[in-house]
Short mmCIF file of C-alpha atoms and ligand atoms in Angstrom, two decimals:
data_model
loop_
_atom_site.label_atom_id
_atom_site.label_comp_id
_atom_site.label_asym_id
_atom_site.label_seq_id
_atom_site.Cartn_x
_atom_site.Cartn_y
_atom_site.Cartn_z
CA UNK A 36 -65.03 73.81 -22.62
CA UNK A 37 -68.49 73.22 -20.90
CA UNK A 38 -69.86 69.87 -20.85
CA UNK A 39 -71.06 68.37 -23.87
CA UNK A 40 -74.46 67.93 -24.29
CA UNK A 41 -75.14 65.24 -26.62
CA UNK A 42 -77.49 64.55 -29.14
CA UNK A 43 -79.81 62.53 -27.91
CA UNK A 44 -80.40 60.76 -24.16
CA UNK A 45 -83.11 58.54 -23.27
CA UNK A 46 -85.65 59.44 -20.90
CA UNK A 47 -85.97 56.26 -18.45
CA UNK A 48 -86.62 56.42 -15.08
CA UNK A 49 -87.70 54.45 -11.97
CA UNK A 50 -90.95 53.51 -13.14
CA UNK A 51 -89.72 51.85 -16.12
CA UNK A 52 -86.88 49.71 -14.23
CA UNK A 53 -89.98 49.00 -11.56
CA UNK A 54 -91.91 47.38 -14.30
CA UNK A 55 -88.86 45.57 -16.03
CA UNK A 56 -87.80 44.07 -12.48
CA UNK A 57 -91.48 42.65 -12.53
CA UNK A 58 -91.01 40.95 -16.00
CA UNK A 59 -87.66 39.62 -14.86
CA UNK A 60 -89.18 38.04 -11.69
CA UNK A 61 -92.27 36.68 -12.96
CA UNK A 62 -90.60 33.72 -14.73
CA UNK A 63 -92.03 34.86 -18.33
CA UNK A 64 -89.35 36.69 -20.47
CA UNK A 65 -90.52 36.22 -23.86
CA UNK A 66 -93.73 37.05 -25.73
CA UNK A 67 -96.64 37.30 -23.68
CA UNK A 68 -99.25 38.82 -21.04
CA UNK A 69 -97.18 41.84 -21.18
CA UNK A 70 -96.70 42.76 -25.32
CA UNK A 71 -100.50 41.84 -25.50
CA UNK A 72 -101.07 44.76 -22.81
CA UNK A 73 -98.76 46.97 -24.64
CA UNK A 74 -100.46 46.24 -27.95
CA UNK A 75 -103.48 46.82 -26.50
CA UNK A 76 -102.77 49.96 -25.01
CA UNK A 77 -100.65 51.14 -27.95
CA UNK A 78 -103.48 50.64 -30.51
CA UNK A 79 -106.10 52.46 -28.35
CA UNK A 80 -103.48 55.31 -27.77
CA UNK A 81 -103.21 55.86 -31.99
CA UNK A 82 -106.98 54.78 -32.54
CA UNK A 83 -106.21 51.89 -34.46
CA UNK A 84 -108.23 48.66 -34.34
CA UNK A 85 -104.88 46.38 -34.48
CA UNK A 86 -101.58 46.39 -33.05
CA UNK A 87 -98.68 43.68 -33.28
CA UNK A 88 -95.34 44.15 -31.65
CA UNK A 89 -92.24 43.68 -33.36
CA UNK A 90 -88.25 44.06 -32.48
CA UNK A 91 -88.27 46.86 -34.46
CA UNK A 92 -89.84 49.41 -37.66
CA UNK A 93 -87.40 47.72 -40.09
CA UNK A 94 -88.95 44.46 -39.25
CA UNK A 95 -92.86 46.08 -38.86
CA UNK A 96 -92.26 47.64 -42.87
CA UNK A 97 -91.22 44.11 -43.56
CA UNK A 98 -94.18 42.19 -42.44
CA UNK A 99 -96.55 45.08 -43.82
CA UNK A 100 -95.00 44.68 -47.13
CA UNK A 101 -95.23 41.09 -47.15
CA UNK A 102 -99.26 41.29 -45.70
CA UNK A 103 -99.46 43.50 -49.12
CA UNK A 104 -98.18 40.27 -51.28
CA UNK A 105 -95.20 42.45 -52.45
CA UNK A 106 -93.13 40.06 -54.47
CA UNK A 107 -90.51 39.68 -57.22
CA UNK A 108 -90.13 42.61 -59.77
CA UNK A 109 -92.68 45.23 -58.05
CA UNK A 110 -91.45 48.36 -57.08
CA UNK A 111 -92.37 50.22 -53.94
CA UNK A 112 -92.24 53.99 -53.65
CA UNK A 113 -90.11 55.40 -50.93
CA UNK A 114 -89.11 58.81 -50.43
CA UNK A 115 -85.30 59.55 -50.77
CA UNK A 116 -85.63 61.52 -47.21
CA UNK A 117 -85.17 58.88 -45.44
CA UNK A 118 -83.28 56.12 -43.03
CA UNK A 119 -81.88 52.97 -44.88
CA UNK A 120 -84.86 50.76 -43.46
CA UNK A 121 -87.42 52.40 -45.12
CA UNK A 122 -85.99 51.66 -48.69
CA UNK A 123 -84.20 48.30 -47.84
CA UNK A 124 -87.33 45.91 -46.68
CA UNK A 125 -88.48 46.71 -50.07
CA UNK A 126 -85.33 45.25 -51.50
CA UNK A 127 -85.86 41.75 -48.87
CA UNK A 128 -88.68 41.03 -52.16
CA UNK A 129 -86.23 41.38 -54.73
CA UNK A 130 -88.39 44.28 -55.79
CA UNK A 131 -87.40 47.87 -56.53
CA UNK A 132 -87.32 51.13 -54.38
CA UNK A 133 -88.28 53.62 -56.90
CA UNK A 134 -87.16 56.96 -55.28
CA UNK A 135 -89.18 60.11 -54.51
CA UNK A 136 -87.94 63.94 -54.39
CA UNK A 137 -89.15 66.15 -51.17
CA UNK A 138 -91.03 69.31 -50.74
CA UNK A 139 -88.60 72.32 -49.60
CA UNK A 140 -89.96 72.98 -46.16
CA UNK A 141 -91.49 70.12 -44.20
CA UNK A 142 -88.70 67.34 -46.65
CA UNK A 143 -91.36 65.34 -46.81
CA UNK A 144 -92.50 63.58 -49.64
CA UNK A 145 -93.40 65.52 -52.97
CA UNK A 146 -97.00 64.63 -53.83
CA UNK A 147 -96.90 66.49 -57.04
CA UNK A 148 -93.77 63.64 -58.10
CA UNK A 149 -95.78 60.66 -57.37
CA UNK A 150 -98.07 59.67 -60.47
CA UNK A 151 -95.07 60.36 -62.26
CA UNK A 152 -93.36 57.47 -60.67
CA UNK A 153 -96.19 55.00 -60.81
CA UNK A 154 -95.83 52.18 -63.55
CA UNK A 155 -97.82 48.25 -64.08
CA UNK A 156 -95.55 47.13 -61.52
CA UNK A 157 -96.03 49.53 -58.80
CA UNK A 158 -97.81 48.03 -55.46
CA UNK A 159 -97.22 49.93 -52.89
CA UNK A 160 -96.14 53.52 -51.13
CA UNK A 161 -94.29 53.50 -47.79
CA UNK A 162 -94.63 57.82 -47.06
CA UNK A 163 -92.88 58.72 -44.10
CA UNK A 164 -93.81 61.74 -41.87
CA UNK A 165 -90.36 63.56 -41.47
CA UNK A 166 -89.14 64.25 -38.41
CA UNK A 167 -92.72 63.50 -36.72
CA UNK A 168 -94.53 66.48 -39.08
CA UNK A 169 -97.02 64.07 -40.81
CA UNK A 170 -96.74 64.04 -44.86
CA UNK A 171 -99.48 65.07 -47.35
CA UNK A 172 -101.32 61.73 -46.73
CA UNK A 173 -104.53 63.04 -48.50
CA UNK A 174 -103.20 63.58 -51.71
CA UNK A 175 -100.90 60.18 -51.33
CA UNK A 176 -104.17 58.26 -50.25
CA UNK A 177 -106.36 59.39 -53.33
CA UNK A 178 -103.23 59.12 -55.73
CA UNK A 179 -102.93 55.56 -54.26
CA UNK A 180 -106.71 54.62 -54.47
CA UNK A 181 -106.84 55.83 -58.17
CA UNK A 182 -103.70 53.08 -58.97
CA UNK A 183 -104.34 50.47 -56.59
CA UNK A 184 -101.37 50.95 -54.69
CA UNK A 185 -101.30 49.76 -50.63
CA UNK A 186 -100.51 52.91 -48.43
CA UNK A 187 -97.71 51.45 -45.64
CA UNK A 188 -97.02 54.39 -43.31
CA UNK A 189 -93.17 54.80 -41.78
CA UNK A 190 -94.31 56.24 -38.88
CA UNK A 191 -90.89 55.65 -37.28
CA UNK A 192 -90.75 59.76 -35.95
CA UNK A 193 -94.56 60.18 -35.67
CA UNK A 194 -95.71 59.47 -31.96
CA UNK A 195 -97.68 61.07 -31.17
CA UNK A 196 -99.06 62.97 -34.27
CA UNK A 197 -102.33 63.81 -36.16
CA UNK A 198 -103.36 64.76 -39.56
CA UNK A 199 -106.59 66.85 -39.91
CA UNK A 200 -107.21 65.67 -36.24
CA UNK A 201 -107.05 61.70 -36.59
CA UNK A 202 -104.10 59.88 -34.94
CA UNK A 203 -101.21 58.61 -37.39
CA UNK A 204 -101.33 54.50 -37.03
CA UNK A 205 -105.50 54.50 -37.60
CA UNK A 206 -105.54 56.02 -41.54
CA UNK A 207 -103.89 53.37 -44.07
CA UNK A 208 -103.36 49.60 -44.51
CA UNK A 209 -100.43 49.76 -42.21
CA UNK A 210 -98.63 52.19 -40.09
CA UNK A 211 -94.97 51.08 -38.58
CA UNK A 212 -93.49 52.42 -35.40
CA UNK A 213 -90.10 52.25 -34.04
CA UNK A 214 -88.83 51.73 -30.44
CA UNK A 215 -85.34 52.19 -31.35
CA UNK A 216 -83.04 53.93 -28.68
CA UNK A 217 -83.58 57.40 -30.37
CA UNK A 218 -86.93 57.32 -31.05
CA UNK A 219 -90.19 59.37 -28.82
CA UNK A 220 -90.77 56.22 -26.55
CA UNK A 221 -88.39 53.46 -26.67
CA UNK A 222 -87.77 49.77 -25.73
CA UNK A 223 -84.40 49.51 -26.73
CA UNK A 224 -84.86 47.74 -29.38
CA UNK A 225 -88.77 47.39 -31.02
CA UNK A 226 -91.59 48.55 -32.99
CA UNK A 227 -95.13 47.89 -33.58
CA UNK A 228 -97.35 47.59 -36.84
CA UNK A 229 -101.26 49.15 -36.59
CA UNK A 230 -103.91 48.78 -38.90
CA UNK A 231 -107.64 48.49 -39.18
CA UNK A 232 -107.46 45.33 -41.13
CA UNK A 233 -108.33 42.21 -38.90
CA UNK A 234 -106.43 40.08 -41.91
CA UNK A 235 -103.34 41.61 -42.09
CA UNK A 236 -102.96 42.02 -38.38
CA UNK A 237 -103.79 37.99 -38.12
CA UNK A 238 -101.08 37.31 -41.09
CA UNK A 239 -98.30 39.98 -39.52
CA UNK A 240 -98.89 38.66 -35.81
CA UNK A 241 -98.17 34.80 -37.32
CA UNK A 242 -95.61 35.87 -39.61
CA UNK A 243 -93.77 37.52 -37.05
CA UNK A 244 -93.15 34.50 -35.45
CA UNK A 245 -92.24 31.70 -37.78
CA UNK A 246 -95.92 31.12 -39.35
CA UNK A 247 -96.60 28.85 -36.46
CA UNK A 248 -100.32 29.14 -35.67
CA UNK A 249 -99.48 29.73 -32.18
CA UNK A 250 -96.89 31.80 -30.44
CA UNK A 251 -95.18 30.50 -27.45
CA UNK A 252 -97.82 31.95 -24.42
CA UNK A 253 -100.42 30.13 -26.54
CA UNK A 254 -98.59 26.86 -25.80
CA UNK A 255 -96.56 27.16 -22.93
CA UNK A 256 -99.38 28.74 -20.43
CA UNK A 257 -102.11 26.76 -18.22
CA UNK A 258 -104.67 27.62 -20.34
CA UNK A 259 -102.20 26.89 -24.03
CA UNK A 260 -101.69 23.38 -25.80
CA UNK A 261 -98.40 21.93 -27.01
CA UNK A 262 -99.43 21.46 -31.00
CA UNK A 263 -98.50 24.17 -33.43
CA UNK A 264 -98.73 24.17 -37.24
CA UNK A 265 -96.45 25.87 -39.58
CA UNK A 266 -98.70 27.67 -41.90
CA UNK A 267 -96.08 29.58 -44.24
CA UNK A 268 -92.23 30.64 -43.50
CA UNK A 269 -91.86 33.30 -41.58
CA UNK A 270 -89.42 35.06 -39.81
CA UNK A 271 -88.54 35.88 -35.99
CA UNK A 272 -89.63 39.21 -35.09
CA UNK A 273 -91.30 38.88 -32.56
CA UNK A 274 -91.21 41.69 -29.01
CA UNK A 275 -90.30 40.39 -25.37
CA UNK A 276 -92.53 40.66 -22.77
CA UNK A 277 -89.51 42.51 -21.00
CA UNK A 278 -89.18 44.95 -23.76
CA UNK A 279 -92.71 45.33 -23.83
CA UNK A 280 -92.81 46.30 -19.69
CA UNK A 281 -90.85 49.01 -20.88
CA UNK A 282 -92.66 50.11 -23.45
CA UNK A 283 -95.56 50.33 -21.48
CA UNK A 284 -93.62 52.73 -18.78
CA UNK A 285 -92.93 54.97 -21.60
CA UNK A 286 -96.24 54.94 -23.39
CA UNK A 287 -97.92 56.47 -19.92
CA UNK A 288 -95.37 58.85 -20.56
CA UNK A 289 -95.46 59.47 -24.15
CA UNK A 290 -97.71 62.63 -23.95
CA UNK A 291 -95.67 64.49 -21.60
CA UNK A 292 -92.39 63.70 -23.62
CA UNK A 293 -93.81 65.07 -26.29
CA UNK A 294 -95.41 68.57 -24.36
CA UNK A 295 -91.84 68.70 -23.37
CA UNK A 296 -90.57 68.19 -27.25
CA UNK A 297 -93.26 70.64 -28.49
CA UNK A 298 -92.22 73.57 -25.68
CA UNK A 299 -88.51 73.02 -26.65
CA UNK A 300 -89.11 73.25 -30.67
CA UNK A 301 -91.27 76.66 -29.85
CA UNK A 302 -87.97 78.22 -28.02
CA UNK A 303 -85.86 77.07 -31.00
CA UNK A 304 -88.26 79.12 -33.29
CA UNK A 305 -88.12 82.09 -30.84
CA UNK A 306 -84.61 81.86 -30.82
CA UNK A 307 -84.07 81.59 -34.96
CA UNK A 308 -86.63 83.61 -36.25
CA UNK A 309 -84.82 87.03 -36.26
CA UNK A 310 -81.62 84.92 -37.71
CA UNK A 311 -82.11 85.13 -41.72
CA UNK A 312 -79.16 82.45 -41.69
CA UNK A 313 -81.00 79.51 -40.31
CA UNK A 314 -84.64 78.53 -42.10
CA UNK A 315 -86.33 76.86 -39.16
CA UNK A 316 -88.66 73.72 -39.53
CA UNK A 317 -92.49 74.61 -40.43
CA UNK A 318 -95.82 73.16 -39.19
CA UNK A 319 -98.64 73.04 -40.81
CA UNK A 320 -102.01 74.25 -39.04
CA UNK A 321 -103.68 70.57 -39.79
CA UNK A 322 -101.26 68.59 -38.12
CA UNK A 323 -99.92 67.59 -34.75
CA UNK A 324 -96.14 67.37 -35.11
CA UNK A 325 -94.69 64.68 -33.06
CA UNK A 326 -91.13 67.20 -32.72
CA UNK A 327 -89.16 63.72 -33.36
CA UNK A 328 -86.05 65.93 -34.71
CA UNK A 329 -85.36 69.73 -34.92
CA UNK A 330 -84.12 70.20 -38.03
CA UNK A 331 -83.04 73.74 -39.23
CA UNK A 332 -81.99 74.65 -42.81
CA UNK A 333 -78.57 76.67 -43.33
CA UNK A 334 -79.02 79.78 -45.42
CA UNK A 335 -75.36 79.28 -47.35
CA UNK A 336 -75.87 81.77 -49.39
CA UNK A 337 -75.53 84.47 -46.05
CA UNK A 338 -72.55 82.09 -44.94
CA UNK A 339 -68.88 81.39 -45.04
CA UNK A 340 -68.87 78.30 -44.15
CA UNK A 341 -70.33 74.57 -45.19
CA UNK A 342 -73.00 72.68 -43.15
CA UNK A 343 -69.89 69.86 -42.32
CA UNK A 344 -67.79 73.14 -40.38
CA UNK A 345 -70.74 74.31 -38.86
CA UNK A 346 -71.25 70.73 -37.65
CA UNK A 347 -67.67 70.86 -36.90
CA UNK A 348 -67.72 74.51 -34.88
CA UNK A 349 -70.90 73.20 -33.30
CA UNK A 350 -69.58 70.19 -31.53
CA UNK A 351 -66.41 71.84 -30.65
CA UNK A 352 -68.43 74.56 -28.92
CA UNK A 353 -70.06 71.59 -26.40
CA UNK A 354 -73.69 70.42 -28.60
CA UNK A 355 -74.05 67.17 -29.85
CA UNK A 356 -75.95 67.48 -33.63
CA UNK A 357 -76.04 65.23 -36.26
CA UNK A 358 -78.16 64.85 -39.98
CA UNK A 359 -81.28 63.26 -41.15
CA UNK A 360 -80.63 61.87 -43.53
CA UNK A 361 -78.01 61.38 -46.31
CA UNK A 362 -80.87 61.34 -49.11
CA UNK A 363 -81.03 57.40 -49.87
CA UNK A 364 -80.28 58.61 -53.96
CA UNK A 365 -76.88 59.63 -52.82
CA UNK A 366 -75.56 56.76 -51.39
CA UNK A 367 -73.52 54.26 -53.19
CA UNK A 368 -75.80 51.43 -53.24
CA UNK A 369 -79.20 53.24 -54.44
CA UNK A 370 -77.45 55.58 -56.63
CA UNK A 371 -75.93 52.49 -58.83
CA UNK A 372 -78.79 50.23 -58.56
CA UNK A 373 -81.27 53.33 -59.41
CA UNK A 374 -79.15 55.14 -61.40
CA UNK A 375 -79.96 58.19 -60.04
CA UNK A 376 -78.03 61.32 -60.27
CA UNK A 377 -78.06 64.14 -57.70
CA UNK A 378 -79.57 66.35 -59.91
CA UNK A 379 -82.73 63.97 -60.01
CA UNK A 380 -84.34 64.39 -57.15
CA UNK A 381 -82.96 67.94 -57.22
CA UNK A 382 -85.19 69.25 -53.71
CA UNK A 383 -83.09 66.52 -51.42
CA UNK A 384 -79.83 66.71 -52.74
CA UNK A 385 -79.82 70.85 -52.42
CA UNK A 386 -81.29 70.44 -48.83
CA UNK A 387 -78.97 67.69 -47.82
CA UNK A 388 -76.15 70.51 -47.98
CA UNK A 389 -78.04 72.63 -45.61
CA UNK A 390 -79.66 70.30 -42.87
CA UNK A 391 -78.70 70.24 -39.23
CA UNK A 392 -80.51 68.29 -36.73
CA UNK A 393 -80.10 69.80 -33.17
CA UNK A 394 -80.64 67.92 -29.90
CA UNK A 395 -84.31 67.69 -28.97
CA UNK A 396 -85.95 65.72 -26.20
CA UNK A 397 -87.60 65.75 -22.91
CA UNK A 398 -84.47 64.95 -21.01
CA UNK A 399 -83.44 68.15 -21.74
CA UNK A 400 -83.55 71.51 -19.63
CA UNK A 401 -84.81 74.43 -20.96
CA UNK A 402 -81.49 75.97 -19.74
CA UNK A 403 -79.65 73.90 -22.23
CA UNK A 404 -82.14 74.61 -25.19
CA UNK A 405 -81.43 77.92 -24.68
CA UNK A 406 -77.47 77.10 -24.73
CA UNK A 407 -77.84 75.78 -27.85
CA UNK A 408 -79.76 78.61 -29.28
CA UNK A 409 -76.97 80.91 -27.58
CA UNK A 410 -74.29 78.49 -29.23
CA UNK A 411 -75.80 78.39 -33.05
CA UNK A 412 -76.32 82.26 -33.12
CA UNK A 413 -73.10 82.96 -32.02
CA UNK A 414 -72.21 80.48 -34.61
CA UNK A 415 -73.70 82.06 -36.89
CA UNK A 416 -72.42 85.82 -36.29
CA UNK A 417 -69.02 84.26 -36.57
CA UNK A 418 -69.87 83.09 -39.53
CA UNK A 419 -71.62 85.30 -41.25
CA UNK A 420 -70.18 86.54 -44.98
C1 PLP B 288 -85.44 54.70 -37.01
C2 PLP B 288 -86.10 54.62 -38.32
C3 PLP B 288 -86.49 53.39 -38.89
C4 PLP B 288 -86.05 52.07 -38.35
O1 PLP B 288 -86.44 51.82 -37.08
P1 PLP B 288 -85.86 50.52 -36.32
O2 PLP B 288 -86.79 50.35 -35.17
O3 PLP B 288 -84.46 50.87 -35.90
O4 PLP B 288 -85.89 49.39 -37.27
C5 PLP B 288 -87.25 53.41 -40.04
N1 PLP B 288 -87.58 54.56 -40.65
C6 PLP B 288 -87.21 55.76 -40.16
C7 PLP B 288 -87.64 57.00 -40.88
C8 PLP B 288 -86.43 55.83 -38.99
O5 PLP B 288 -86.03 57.02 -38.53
#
């Protein structure tokens, strides 16, 4: 068998350990000179007026739901296409994730299923831009304005992207970013939370770290003083200035990783679009799509076999795939709390059967894009009813 190529590896290199050596000798480990640079940078980069740095998206939804006075008994919109964090945070409030169906071809959220969803104790919407291809925000923005509801983007895949030319992370009250190993740029472990709205920046950035009224570079440095107040419970959240020098390695490289992304996904639909079997992923002419994830649709109908033993056949034959995501409304927990059947949110549950993620990122070669094009049609010839 020829190597395997997995699914995902990160793209670090000696810049990054250059600037992480710096943190590490500098004597300053924690929050400091070094997130404030990479907040700085990080909002400019996404045209937002505000940035704070978290440890990661799940904890950036958090704080934006909790700068939205979520509480108690609400419930918070969340499409069912989605990873556990984007549904759980709401559930930190003892409120309610009230599920949302997809739209066949980009699985993003269904516009047309929102209002229907909406009752006295919705607050909020957290849409998420599916694989990086941003969502229908118009129509969730006006749908939101008419009810009142707070607009907190999951921009977890979506860096960098636009809709109708404006960055994602400058449009609604809050747009959340993850660092996570996987994701475009990473810091390990992280995220970040930008907005345009000086008071819900001020309220994340002191929630983030215990509701003191200073963090520690405000006390600890020549020009900082010792006294602290604590203003409101909080939670600990906050980024280290050594995950932050990293972060700021990959952000200089964050356009390039995703030229590379964007070259790759154009040879995938080169190499799929004569194969009726496989329904490749769509863009829209109004967006930049941040290529997060490749994900191609299975024709079953033309096929023997199941997405799990194509999955199967795949990683046998040497490429590393995997699937986003398990719609939230089929897993135990949401499914009993929500009581949702399969059959309700009818779009996800018939694409779940069909979705295949295939390895996409820079650290690839185009030689082994091209393997894996070679792999899946062969694949798919084999497999063909
Ligand atoms: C990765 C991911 C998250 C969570 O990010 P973390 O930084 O790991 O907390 C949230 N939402 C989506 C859609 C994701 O893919």
């Amino acid at each position: 068998m020829k190597d395997f190529l997995p699914f995902h590896r990160s793209d670090v290199g000696d810049e990054e350990v250059a600037e992480v050596v710096d943190v590490l000798r500098s004597g300053w480990l924690t929050t400091g000179p070094k997130v404030r640079e990479f907040e700085r940078e990080f909002a400019a980069m996404v045209e937002a007026e505000h940035a704070v740095a978290v440890n990661s998206c799940t904890a950036a939804l958090h704080l934006a739901l909790e700068a939205a006075g979520i509480r108690e008994g609400d419930e918070v919109l969340v499409p069912t296409m989605t990873f556990a964090a984007t549904a759980e945070v709401v559930t930190y409030f003892k409120a309610k994730p009230v599920l949302i169906d997809c739209v066949p071809d980009t699985l993003n959220l269904d516009p047309d299923l929102i209002e229907a969803a909406i009752t006295k104790r919705t607050k909020a919407i957290i849409p998420v831009h599916f694989a990086g291809h941003p969502c229908d925000l118009k129509s969730v923005r006006s749908i939101a304005q008419v009810h009142g509801l707070r607009v907190i983007e999951d921009a977890a895949h979506a860096l960098p992207a636009r809709y109708h030319g404006k960055m994602i992370g400058g449009i609604s009250d809050a747009t959340c970013f993850s660092f996570y190993a996987t994701k475009n740029i990473t810091t390990g472990e992280g995220g970040m939370i930008t907005t345009n709205n000086g008071e819900w920046a001020a309220r994340m950035r002191m929630m983030s770290l215990h509701g003191l009224s200073r963090d520690a570079w405000n006390r600890y440095s020549a020009q900082g003083s010792w006294y602290y107040e604590i203003l409101s419970p909080g939670f600990k959240y906050n980024l280290t200035d050594i995950a932050a020098a990293l972060g700021l390695a990959q952000l200089k490289k964050c356009e390039r990783f995703w030229k590379g992304r964007e070259q790759y996904a154009a040879l995938y639909q080169e190499g799929f679009q004569s194969v009726p079997e496989i329904i490749c992923p769509t863009s829209a002419p109004h967006v930049q799509h941040a290529w997060h994830l490749y994900v191609i649709q299975l024709n079953l109908e033309l096929l023997r076999v199941g997405r799990d033993e194509f999955i199967r056949q795949l990683q046998e034959a040497g490429v590393g795939c995997s699937v986003h995501f398990i719609p939230l409304h089929l897993h135990p927990y949401h499914r009993d709390m929500g009581g949702y059947r399969p059959e309700d949110l009818p779009v996800s549950s018939k694409a779940f059967k069909r979705i295949v993620s295939l390895p996409l990122y820079s650290k690839m070669s185009e030689g082994e894009i091209n393997r894996v094009v070679d792999t899946v049609r062969d694949l798919v010839g084999r497999n063909r009813r």
